[in-house]
Amino acid sequence: MLKTPKKRKRPRPEQPEQPELPELPETVGEAAGPGSRAAREATEAADELGPQRPGIERTAAGLFQVCLTPLPKGSSQKGLRSFMGNLVPASLQLDSAAGQANVCFQDASDAKLCLERWNGLNAALTSAPKKRRRLLDPSQKPVFAGPARSAPRAPIESRGFSESEDEHVDLGAKPKGGPSADGSSELLALTRKIASFAAQRRLSDAIKTFDRILAKGLAPSVQAYASLLNAHVNSGDMPGAASTFRKMLADGLRSNVVVATALLKGYCRAGDIQAASGVLQDMMRQDPPVKPDLRLVNTLLRGCVRVGDLQTAESVFDRLAEWQLQPDASNCIFLVSLLSQRLRTKSIGALLRKPPLEAVDQGNLLSQPTTSTSSDQNICRFWAKGKCNKGSACPFFHDSAVAKAKKDRDEPERLAAVASVSLHLAHAAALSGKTRCCVRALCGVESAHAAAKDLPRARNASKEQQQSKQREQEQEVKAIRDFLASQKKGPAFNFSDFLGRCFLVPAGFATLEPAERCQALASELQSWGLRQPAQEPIQQRFARCLQEGRLRWSKVFGSQAPVKLELGAGSGEWVAAQAKADETNWVALELMRDRAATWDLRNICVVCGEATKILEHLVPNCCISHVFINFPEPPFVSGDEAAESNFHMVTPELFAEMHRILRKECQITILSDNHRYMQSLARMARIEWCLLV
């Protein structure tokens, strides 16, 4: 019987012996004067370690302080906390310039354990070969990961205890005006509470927590202001968000890209693209200017899609090179969505032939010359991690092997973007009557789905989400093919007739005179592909459909059939299915223009705008036979009734308007899977009906 020989263990390099520290007192209640026993023991421990090694000292506040020096280059407080693992310090002061950090603990055992960990790490970094020091670096992998803390995400660039080379914010330092070093940890804890309340839309609790910071005499940091601003934004309180931003600037704090992104997101959700563009301009006017990142750009583009603002979206997209950014799949999809609404098929096809949507040839990547360099300073370490967005504008070396690996990693995301863009192109081509272009685009969608089957999932989506998205796209492909087949058998699709039943309500519609409303509605249809020659006939049709500024359904549909209304119609699958099976007239009301679908059904009318304002200013009295609301979004998150939000649709004002437009003995149907929310809606409806009847 053969036995496998045992593997010989490679001898480990000898590490310098570490002197054992004497036991320090476990409590901090005793006085720590210069002649006390605790002070003498701490002094003896520091003397045994020598002048070049960190030691433990007893502070005047009775805490045990450990000095960590010399720190690796680029160390940050977040990296130090991940290094300490389950050890929770009372305070942490980082001096990046001097390359040292002072960590204070309440227990002597924690201070001793932290010192032992630091000695072990320092010895490993000193004795290991130079090429292996990066593997031992705690910024790449947590060497001492405690059970109470999860491993931090991979760093972006540096070699120290940091997440990025620019992250040198000393969150543990004593804030200006703070009473003591312990105030910094208290400020950080309160800031985290504000951020948690912001995620739950608990605006009142976030404001109270911020007031506690001021009451304790602490100086709010940029992070505290940013968390409070985000709480206002998530709850839809944009006046409060703007006021918080002004207070932050009045306190002498500079805005950064995180604060600007939060404020810009709020304006985009409110549909105020002009104010969102103003935030971007203010960033660039700062001294020094703050350049946007891709997250901010995508936030602004998403807001442009909601309101159909193609001009602003194209302006932002064209300035990416100025900001040293390269377009990614997300901002390409946002821009294509707007181009598809305007039926600009040639512009969409041009984007498909450019990066990042264009397929990259593997042979070109491998044939690129790879020049070696002996200096690490000439190598772009952001490129090595797939984080460099400067492309050819980057002055550092880019390895072609890294480009191939990055291409393989980004291929699933690229294919998903190609499928979405091709579907937008097919939709625009079908409405424009370009049958060949539509068929080629549909084949592009199917080819992208086939190529993505053997690849791993995209990074920003789970496997279930990716499969669900693909099924939705396959259904849309089938619907477009059925539409093309119907054009061969029956009458051709009349796009102008369809637009005559679409009402895109602009901002400030309520302030317009009845004669001006027709012109405003016709002008808004340009974002849906209405050409200038056809604008005057559409405007004349709208003049017949509006009487004293309100819609006349008999003129809109050309029949006296009952009218049913769905609020929050989304992409319109449900209302289209109902319209096919029912001979009555249907109105689909949706807030976001990119979600409002175009269906070739003569008994459907599409209205885009805010539900309460549309009903108040556009719909006459007693004209609707049935109102449907399918799965409305509740104002609270995860059943938290303490949450506040202005973004939910069903409000007491909406109930009052629905009561006004409904005919006698007609009804409202609301479907939801949230039992608590349905109970609150039932109470709201009962109260409103009692007040109105």
mmCIF file of C-alpha atoms in Angstrom, residues 72-234:
data_model
loop_
_atom_site.group_PDB
_atom_site.id
_atom_site.type_symbol
_atom_site.label_atom_id
_atom_site.label_comp_id
_atom_site.label_asym_id
_atom_site.label_seq_id
_atom_site.Cartn_x
_atom_site.Cartn_y
_atom_site.Cartn_z
ATOM 1 C CA PRO A 72 1.575 52.539 5.719
ATOM 2 C CA LYS A 73 1.224 55.218 3.083
ATOM 3 C CA GLY A 74 -2.360 56.294 2.395
ATOM 4 C CA SER A 75 -3.824 55.018 5.676
ATOM 5 C CA SER A 76 -7.350 56.122 6.603
ATOM 6 C CA GLN A 77 -9.607 55.717 9.581
ATOM 7 C CA LYS A 78 -11.861 53.202 7.841
ATOM 8 C CA GLY A 79 -8.888 50.949 7.147
ATOM 9 C CA LEU A 80 -7.697 51.203 10.751
ATOM 10 C CA ARG A 81 -11.102 50.188 12.082
ATOM 11 C CA SER A 82 -11.178 47.149 9.794
ATOM 12 C CA PHE A 83 -7.652 46.276 11.017
ATOM 13 C CA MET A 84 -8.841 46.330 14.661
ATOM 14 C CA GLY A 85 -11.685 43.950 13.860
ATOM 15 C CA ASN A 86 -13.938 43.373 16.874
ATOM 16 C CA LEU A 87 -12.047 45.886 19.017
ATOM 17 C CA VAL A 88 -14.145 49.020 19.499
ATOM 18 C CA PRO A 89 -11.985 52.026 20.443
ATOM 19 C CA ALA A 90 -13.267 54.887 22.579
ATOM 20 C CA SER A 91 -11.555 57.367 20.249
ATOM 21 C CA LEU A 92 -9.260 57.290 17.238
ATOM 22 C CA GLN A 93 -7.041 60.166 16.120
ATOM 23 C CA LEU A 94 -5.256 59.848 12.774
ATOM 24 C CA ASP A 95 -2.387 62.072 11.676
ATOM 25 C CA SER A 96 -1.821 61.133 8.031
ATOM 26 C CA ALA A 97 1.016 63.609 7.560
ATOM 27 C CA ALA A 98 3.020 62.229 10.484
ATOM 28 C CA GLY A 99 2.117 58.617 9.656
ATOM 29 C CA GLN A 100 0.771 57.715 13.097
ATOM 30 C CA ALA A 101 -2.522 57.113 14.889
ATOM 31 C CA ASN A 102 -3.501 57.242 18.570
ATOM 32 C CA VAL A 103 -6.170 54.717 19.565
ATOM 33 C CA CYS A 104 -7.783 54.877 23.020
ATOM 34 C CA PHE A 105 -9.543 51.959 24.721
ATOM 35 C CA GLN A 106 -11.501 51.732 27.952
ATOM 36 C CA ASP A 107 -10.174 48.244 28.779
ATOM 37 C CA ALA A 108 -6.500 47.448 29.189
ATOM 38 C CA SER A 109 -6.991 44.023 27.596
ATOM 39 C CA ASP A 110 -8.252 45.615 24.384
ATOM 40 C CA ALA A 111 -5.283 47.977 24.303
ATOM 41 C CA LYS A 112 -2.869 45.091 24.815
ATOM 42 C CA LEU A 113 -4.532 43.016 22.075
ATOM 43 C CA CYS A 114 -4.405 45.953 19.656
ATOM 44 C CA LEU A 115 -0.706 46.447 20.401
ATOM 45 C CA GLU A 116 0.007 42.743 19.833
ATOM 46 C CA ARG A 117 -1.781 42.834 16.507
ATOM 47 C CA TRP A 118 0.177 45.896 15.441
ATOM 48 C CA ASN A 119 3.502 44.337 16.468
ATOM 49 C CA GLY A 120 2.702 41.188 14.499
ATOM 50 C CA LEU A 121 1.714 43.136 11.403
ATOM 51 C CA ASN A 122 4.757 45.411 11.644
ATOM 52 C CA ALA A 123 7.063 42.415 11.969
ATOM 53 C CA ALA A 124 5.444 40.686 8.994
ATOM 54 C CA LEU A 125 5.756 43.772 6.794
ATOM 55 C CA THR A 126 9.386 44.235 7.805
ATOM 56 C CA SER A 127 10.554 40.632 7.386
ATOM 57 C CA ALA A 128 8.601 39.701 4.230
ATOM 58 C CA PRO A 129 10.142 40.189 0.782
ATOM 59 C CA LYS A 130 9.216 43.391 -1.015
ATOM 60 C CA LYS A 131 6.997 41.652 -3.586
ATOM 61 C CA ARG A 132 4.987 39.955 -0.840
ATOM 62 C CA ARG A 133 4.377 43.016 1.299
ATOM 63 C CA ARG A 134 1.365 44.002 -0.760
ATOM 64 C CA LEU A 135 -0.208 40.590 -0.079
ATOM 65 C CA LEU A 136 0.298 41.124 3.645
ATOM 66 C CA ASP A 137 -1.123 44.654 3.438
ATOM 67 C CA PRO A 138 -4.369 44.896 5.447
ATOM 68 C CA SER A 139 -5.818 47.251 2.850
ATOM 69 C CA GLN A 140 -6.008 44.293 0.435
ATOM 70 C CA LYS A 141 -7.132 41.642 2.893
ATOM 71 C CA PRO A 142 -8.017 42.044 6.581
ATOM 72 C CA VAL A 143 -5.319 40.136 8.458
ATOM 73 C CA PHE A 144 -6.988 40.448 11.846
ATOM 74 C CA ALA A 145 -10.705 40.245 11.064
ATOM 75 C CA GLY A 146 -12.786 40.004 14.213
ATOM 76 C CA PRO A 147 -16.098 38.106 14.356
ATOM 77 C CA ALA A 148 -18.114 41.251 15.015
ATOM 78 C CA ARG A 149 -17.030 43.053 11.833
ATOM 79 C CA SER A 150 -17.400 41.980 8.227
ATOM 80 C CA ALA A 151 -14.522 42.240 5.787
ATOM 81 C CA PRO A 152 -14.335 45.611 4.038
ATOM 82 C CA ARG A 153 -14.777 45.917 0.319
ATOM 83 C CA ALA A 154 -11.674 45.853 -1.854
ATOM 84 C CA PRO A 155 -9.739 49.120 -1.910
ATOM 85 C CA ILE A 156 -9.545 51.246 -5.004
ATOM 86 C CA GLU A 157 -5.976 52.399 -5.129
ATOM 87 C CA SER A 158 -3.722 52.806 -2.104
ATOM 88 C CA ARG A 159 -1.376 50.544 -0.167
ATOM 89 C CA GLY A 160 -2.282 51.617 3.340
ATOM 90 C CA PHE A 161 -5.281 51.360 5.650
ATOM 91 C CA SER A 162 -7.486 53.252 3.183
ATOM 92 C CA GLU A 163 -10.283 52.838 0.693
ATOM 93 C CA SER A 164 -8.976 55.362 -1.809
ATOM 94 C CA GLU A 165 -5.997 57.620 -2.103
ATOM 95 C CA ASP A 166 -8.141 60.721 -1.584
ATOM 96 C CA GLU A 167 -9.744 59.397 1.599
ATOM 97 C CA HIS A 168 -7.791 61.110 4.346
ATOM 98 C CA VAL A 169 -10.720 62.583 6.253
ATOM 99 C CA ASP A 170 -10.004 62.271 9.949
ATOM 100 C CA LEU A 171 -13.430 61.325 11.252
ATOM 101 C CA GLY A 172 -12.004 60.509 14.631
ATOM 102 C CA ALA A 173 -10.237 63.826 15.176
ATOM 103 C CA LYS A 174 -11.538 66.358 17.644
ATOM 104 C CA PRO A 175 -14.125 68.524 15.846
ATOM 105 C CA LYS A 176 -13.891 72.279 15.903
ATOM 106 C CA GLY A 177 -15.720 73.521 18.956
ATOM 107 C CA GLY A 178 -16.075 70.026 20.429
ATOM 108 C CA PRO A 179 -15.587 69.607 24.171
ATOM 109 C CA SER A 180 -13.221 66.617 24.048
ATOM 110 C CA ALA A 181 -11.804 63.860 21.903
ATOM 111 C CA ASP A 182 -14.738 61.670 22.888
ATOM 112 C CA GLY A 183 -17.050 64.130 21.132
ATOM 113 C CA SER A 184 -15.774 62.998 17.750
ATOM 114 C CA SER A 185 -16.952 59.415 18.274
ATOM 115 C CA GLU A 186 -20.278 60.738 19.544
ATOM 116 C CA LEU A 187 -20.590 62.924 16.441
ATOM 117 C CA LEU A 188 -19.863 59.926 14.245
ATOM 118 C CA ALA A 189 -22.481 57.809 16.045
ATOM 119 C CA LEU A 190 -25.134 60.510 15.704
ATOM 120 C CA THR A 191 -24.264 60.958 12.024
ATOM 121 C CA ARG A 192 -24.785 57.251 11.430
ATOM 122 C CA LYS A 193 -28.183 57.486 13.127
ATOM 123 C CA ILE A 194 -29.181 60.310 10.805
ATOM 124 C CA ALA A 195 -28.112 58.239 7.803
ATOM 125 C CA SER A 196 -30.174 55.294 9.071
ATOM 126 C CA PHE A 197 -33.262 57.480 9.542
ATOM 127 C CA ALA A 198 -32.725 58.923 6.062
ATOM 128 C CA ALA A 199 -32.791 55.441 4.522
ATOM 129 C CA GLN A 200 -36.089 54.759 6.334
ATOM 130 C CA ARG A 201 -37.578 58.157 5.321
ATOM 131 C CA ARG A 202 -37.965 59.100 8.986
ATOM 132 C CA LEU A 203 -37.403 62.794 8.477
ATOM 133 C CA SER A 204 -38.595 63.967 11.906
ATOM 134 C CA ASP A 205 -36.250 61.578 13.718
ATOM 135 C CA ALA A 206 -33.344 62.655 11.484
ATOM 136 C CA ILE A 207 -33.982 66.334 12.305
ATOM 137 C CA LYS A 208 -34.191 65.589 16.050
ATOM 138 C CA THR A 209 -30.894 63.683 15.922
ATOM 139 C CA PHE A 210 -29.218 66.563 14.081
ATOM 140 C CA ASP A 211 -30.543 68.974 16.722
ATOM 141 C CA ARG A 212 -28.888 66.770 19.379
ATOM 142 C CA ILE A 213 -25.544 67.391 17.675
ATOM 143 C CA LEU A 214 -26.066 71.134 18.007
ATOM 144 C CA ALA A 215 -27.345 70.843 21.589
ATOM 145 C CA LYS A 216 -24.199 68.979 22.678
ATOM 146 C CA GLY A 217 -21.992 71.751 21.316
ATOM 147 C CA LEU A 218 -20.551 69.627 18.518
ATOM 148 C CA ALA A 219 -19.702 71.081 15.136
ATOM 149 C CA PRO A 220 -21.660 69.175 12.432
ATOM 150 C CA SER A 221 -19.420 67.667 9.776
ATOM 151 C CA VAL A 222 -20.024 67.485 6.048
ATOM 152 C CA GLN A 223 -21.158 63.884 6.539
ATOM 153 C CA ALA A 224 -23.778 64.974 9.092
ATOM 154 C CA TYR A 225 -25.141 67.660 6.787
ATOM 155 C CA ALA A 226 -25.123 65.238 3.842
ATOM 156 C CA SER A 227 -27.090 62.640 5.835
ATOM 157 C CA LEU A 228 -29.685 65.220 6.913
ATOM 158 C CA LEU A 229 -29.955 66.538 3.353
ATOM 159 C CA ASN A 230 -30.506 62.983 2.115
ATOM 160 C CA ALA A 231 -33.294 62.537 4.688
ATOM 161 C CA HIS A 232 -35.090 65.592 3.277
ATOM 162 C CA VAL A 233 -34.590 64.330 -0.274
ATOM 163 C CA ASN A 234 -35.876 60.810 0.424
#
